Short mmCIF file of C-alpha atoms in Angstrom, two decimals:
data_model
loop_
_atom_site.label_atom_id
_atom_site.label_comp_id
_atom_site.label_asym_id
_atom_site.label_seq_id
_atom_site.Cartn_x
_atom_site.Cartn_y
_atom_site.Cartn_z
CA UNK A 7 48.81 94.85 5.45
CA UNK A 8 49.14 93.46 9.02
CA UNK A 9 46.73 91.34 8.24
CA UNK A 10 48.74 89.85 5.28
CA UNK A 11 51.79 89.15 8.43
CA UNK A 12 49.71 86.82 10.08
CA UNK A 13 50.97 84.02 7.56
CA UNK A 14 53.98 83.82 9.62
CA UNK A 15 53.88 81.88 12.36
CA UNK A 16 57.68 82.25 14.22
CA UNK A 17 59.60 84.35 12.66
CA UNK A 18 60.31 86.29 9.46
CA UNK A 19 63.10 88.10 7.46
CA UNK A 20 63.05 91.06 5.97
CA UNK A 21 62.64 89.94 2.33
CA UNK A 22 60.28 87.88 3.55
CA UNK A 23 58.01 90.53 4.91
CA UNK A 24 58.51 92.13 1.99
CA UNK A 25 57.73 90.16 -0.58
CA UNK A 26 55.12 87.43 0.97
CA UNK A 27 53.54 89.52 2.42
CA UNK A 28 53.58 92.70 0.28
CA UNK A 29 55.01 94.99 3.39
CA UNK A 30 56.95 98.03 1.70
CA UNK A 31 60.36 98.89 4.50
CA UNK A 32 58.08 101.59 5.56
CA UNK A 33 55.14 99.34 6.61
CA UNK A 34 57.37 97.70 9.41
CA UNK A 35 58.71 100.66 10.67
CA UNK A 36 55.61 101.79 11.15
CA UNK A 37 54.22 98.29 12.65
CA UNK A 38 57.22 98.63 15.28
CA UNK A 39 57.84 102.21 16.45
CA UNK A 40 53.25 100.58 17.29
CA UNK A 41 54.11 97.85 18.72
CA UNK A 42 51.94 95.70 16.91
CA UNK A 43 55.21 93.48 15.67
CA UNK A 44 58.92 93.34 17.34
CA UNK A 45 62.59 92.99 15.69
CA UNK A 46 65.23 91.78 17.22
CA UNK A 47 68.49 92.40 17.56
CA UNK A 48 68.73 89.11 14.53
CA UNK A 49 67.42 91.43 12.15
CA UNK A 50 63.77 89.23 12.38
CA UNK A 51 60.58 89.94 13.09
CA UNK A 52 57.58 88.48 14.59
CA UNK A 53 54.15 89.22 15.79
CA UNK A 54 52.97 88.48 18.89
CA UNK A 55 50.64 84.39 18.89
CA UNK A 56 47.78 87.03 19.90
CA UNK A 57 48.30 89.45 18.06
CA UNK A 58 48.83 87.32 15.48
CA UNK A 59 45.38 84.85 15.45
CA UNK A 60 43.33 88.84 15.30
CA UNK A 61 45.04 89.79 11.82
CA UNK A 62 44.78 86.38 10.79
CA UNK A 63 40.67 86.73 11.38
CA UNK A 64 40.84 89.51 9.42
CA UNK A 65 42.91 88.37 6.05
CA UNK A 66 40.00 85.93 6.28
CA UNK A 67 37.65 88.41 5.99
CA UNK A 68 39.33 89.84 3.35
CA UNK A 69 38.98 86.29 1.49
CA UNK A 70 43.25 86.27 0.78
CA UNK A 71 44.58 83.74 3.51
CA UNK A 72 44.02 81.41 0.55
CA UNK A 73 46.77 83.67 -1.74
CA UNK A 74 48.91 84.36 0.88
CA UNK A 75 49.21 81.11 2.58
CA UNK A 76 50.34 80.32 -1.91
CA UNK A 77 52.91 83.11 -1.53
CA UNK A 78 54.01 82.17 1.47
CA UNK A 79 54.29 77.93 0.60
CA UNK A 80 55.78 79.80 -2.35
CA UNK A 81 59.46 81.25 -1.19
CA UNK A 82 60.18 79.49 1.72
CA UNK A 83 60.07 76.49 -0.92
CA UNK A 84 61.85 78.33 -3.83
CA UNK A 85 64.14 79.21 -1.10
CA UNK A 86 64.73 76.19 0.14
CA UNK A 87 65.66 74.56 -2.87
CA UNK A 88 68.39 77.78 -4.10
CA UNK A 89 69.61 76.66 -1.03
CA UNK A 90 69.76 72.68 -1.28
CA UNK A 91 71.89 73.54 -3.48
CA UNK A 92 74.98 74.81 -1.71
CA UNK A 93 74.14 71.89 0.10
CA UNK A 94 75.79 70.04 -1.92
CA UNK A 95 78.94 72.38 -2.52
CA UNK A 96 81.89 74.18 0.07
CA UNK A 97 79.25 76.67 1.54
CA UNK A 98 77.23 73.81 2.72
CA UNK A 99 77.55 74.63 6.52
CA UNK A 100 76.37 77.78 5.63
CA UNK A 101 73.54 76.93 3.84
CA UNK A 102 72.84 74.68 6.21
CA UNK A 103 72.59 77.30 9.59
CA UNK A 104 70.20 79.69 6.84
CA UNK A 105 67.29 76.79 5.48
CA UNK A 106 67.70 75.61 9.81
CA UNK A 107 66.66 79.10 10.79
CA UNK A 108 63.73 78.66 8.55
CA UNK A 109 62.87 75.63 8.54
CA UNK A 110 59.57 76.16 10.40
CA UNK A 111 58.55 78.54 7.73
CA UNK A 112 59.74 75.81 5.11
CA UNK A 113 57.35 72.85 6.73
CA UNK A 114 54.00 75.55 6.72
CA UNK A 115 55.39 75.56 3.34
CA UNK A 116 55.26 72.54 2.92
CA UNK A 117 52.12 71.83 4.52
CA UNK A 118 50.28 73.34 2.88
CA UNK A 119 51.66 72.33 -0.90
CA UNK A 120 50.47 69.07 0.56
CA UNK A 121 47.28 70.15 1.87
CA UNK A 122 46.32 72.36 -0.79
CA UNK A 123 47.39 69.26 -3.71
CA UNK A 124 50.93 71.64 -5.02
CA UNK A 125 52.54 68.77 -5.77
CA UNK A 126 54.76 69.42 -8.46
CA UNK A 127 56.44 71.90 -5.22
CA UNK A 128 57.00 69.33 -4.15
CA UNK A 129 58.74 67.04 -6.37
CA UNK A 130 60.67 70.69 -7.31
CA UNK A 131 61.91 70.54 -3.45
CA UNK A 132 62.15 67.05 -1.73
CA UNK A 133 65.58 66.81 -2.43
CA UNK A 134 67.40 70.04 -0.67
CA UNK A 135 64.36 69.05 3.03
CA UNK A 136 66.49 65.78 2.52
CA UNK A 137 69.31 66.63 2.42
CA UNK A 138 68.47 68.20 5.47
CA UNK A 139 67.47 66.23 7.22
CA UNK A 140 70.97 64.31 6.61
CA UNK A 141 72.83 66.65 6.86
CA UNK A 142 70.95 67.84 10.85
CA UNK A 143 71.01 63.14 11.42
CA UNK A 144 66.77 64.03 11.13
CA UNK A 145 66.10 60.64 9.48
CA UNK A 146 63.61 59.20 11.10
CA UNK A 147 61.67 63.16 11.03
CA UNK A 148 62.63 63.89 7.55
CA UNK A 149 61.14 59.76 6.93
CA UNK A 150 58.17 59.87 8.88
CA UNK A 151 57.48 63.58 6.97
CA UNK A 152 57.48 61.84 3.64
CA UNK A 153 55.76 58.99 5.04
CA UNK A 154 52.83 61.42 5.47
CA UNK A 155 53.48 63.46 2.63
CA UNK A 156 53.17 60.55 -0.21
CA UNK A 157 49.67 58.31 1.45
CA UNK A 158 48.62 62.53 0.93
CA UNK A 159 49.35 62.85 -2.52
CA UNK A 160 49.27 59.01 -3.44
CA UNK A 161 45.61 58.99 -5.48
CA UNK A 162 46.05 62.68 -7.83
CA UNK A 163 50.11 62.70 -7.90
CA UNK A 164 51.62 59.02 -7.79
CA UNK A 165 54.04 59.09 -9.38
CA UNK A 166 55.44 62.36 -7.08
CA UNK A 167 54.13 59.43 -4.28
CA UNK A 168 56.92 56.79 -6.04
CA UNK A 169 59.66 60.27 -5.58
CA UNK A 170 58.49 61.78 -2.07
CA UNK A 171 59.61 56.99 -1.39
CA UNK A 172 62.51 57.03 -2.77
CA UNK A 173 63.64 59.83 -0.71
CA UNK A 174 62.28 58.20 2.27
CA UNK A 175 63.81 54.85 1.67
CA UNK A 176 67.30 56.90 1.76
CA UNK A 177 66.29 58.45 4.57
CA UNK A 178 65.78 54.43 6.45
CA UNK A 179 68.68 53.32 5.54
CA UNK A 180 70.22 56.24 6.99
CA UNK A 181 68.49 56.01 10.16
CA UNK A 182 69.90 52.20 9.56
CA UNK A 183 66.07 51.06 9.09
CA UNK A 184 67.19 48.88 7.03
CA UNK A 185 64.67 46.34 6.71
CA UNK A 186 62.00 48.95 6.17
CA UNK A 187 64.59 50.43 3.30
CA UNK A 188 64.93 47.33 1.82
CA UNK A 189 61.28 47.01 1.34
CA UNK A 190 60.26 50.52 0.58
CA UNK A 191 62.24 50.10 -3.21
CA UNK A 192 61.46 46.30 -3.64
CA UNK A 193 57.54 48.45 -2.95
CA UNK A 194 58.92 50.54 -6.27
CA UNK A 195 60.15 48.12 -8.47
CA UNK A 196 57.31 46.33 -8.25
CA UNK A 197 54.96 49.42 -9.99
CA UNK A 198 55.99 52.15 -13.66
CA UNK A 199 58.14 54.96 -13.14
CA UNK A 200 60.13 56.98 -13.65
CA UNK A 201 64.47 55.60 -14.70
CA UNK A 202 65.76 57.82 -11.83
CA UNK A 203 63.46 56.98 -9.10
CA UNK A 204 63.55 53.08 -10.35
CA UNK A 205 67.75 53.45 -10.84
CA UNK A 206 67.99 55.37 -6.47
CA UNK A 207 65.95 52.01 -6.17
CA UNK A 208 68.08 49.36 -7.12
CA UNK A 209 70.48 51.37 -6.23
CA UNK A 210 69.22 51.17 -3.01
CA UNK A 211 69.02 48.12 -2.15
CA UNK A 212 71.88 47.71 -2.99
CA UNK A 213 73.46 49.55 -0.82
CA UNK A 214 71.95 46.78 1.73
CA UNK A 215 73.15 44.28 0.83
CA UNK A 216 75.99 45.72 0.86
CA UNK A 217 75.88 46.10 4.91
CA UNK A 218 74.73 42.13 5.47
CA UNK A 219 77.49 40.88 2.92
CA UNK A 220 74.89 39.76 -0.54
CA UNK A 221 77.31 40.01 -2.63
CA UNK A 222 75.65 38.50 -4.95
CA UNK A 223 72.16 40.54 -5.11
CA UNK A 224 74.76 43.82 -4.54
CA UNK A 225 76.31 43.04 -8.80
CA UNK A 226 72.65 42.09 -9.80
CA UNK A 227 71.28 45.87 -8.05
CA UNK A 228 74.39 47.41 -9.32
CA UNK A 229 73.89 45.89 -13.12
CA UNK A 230 70.28 47.00 -12.87
CA UNK A 231 71.17 50.47 -11.74
CA UNK A 232 73.78 51.10 -14.82
CA UNK A 233 71.19 49.16 -18.04
CA UNK A 234 68.94 52.01 -16.71
CA UNK A 235 71.62 54.23 -16.44
CA UNK A 236 72.70 53.23 -20.19
CA UNK A 237 69.62 53.07 -21.85
CA UNK A 238 68.79 56.82 -21.26
#
């Protein structure tokens, strides 16, 4: 069980330890007593990096590394999806704080999903992840991550790539990179995408043209977006 805890590169909660590493409260208490892991005043656990590396080697030896990494990614990306719904509600500040506490675990899980082609998991999570970057003002970080992700999945999941591009364009717009946002939205419209992605691209272009005081082009994009909405 200790070897499975090596998947946590940063602090983790009791719930995460029980679910991802299949530990028990007794297991964790025993490891704390033996100084193999630490429990902070905030109730979160941490494993020293040297001990973590040793445990990771043992995990690789018993061929459980992939399964545990997948469990970690699924746990934290599912957590992000759940908090993502709360981010849009009256308790958004609480939800954002919860996500920020787990952001390194979430990022680790996201990168694992990218590397292993878990495109459905990425598609289900990208909206919440984008909201986190929007609410924290880290537009550039979010846009960069989505751009890198889109490049890596483009061949085996082109539809998800377009979805990520649409969210990247939104982050670029909020970042003030209007031309890049414009060009990405135009590129999306040049290929066949699902109605949500296409509508999002038209709306994004409308926002760009509004910023540029180009009212005729704004109306054109609004009309196209409205027509798509009516046909769904």
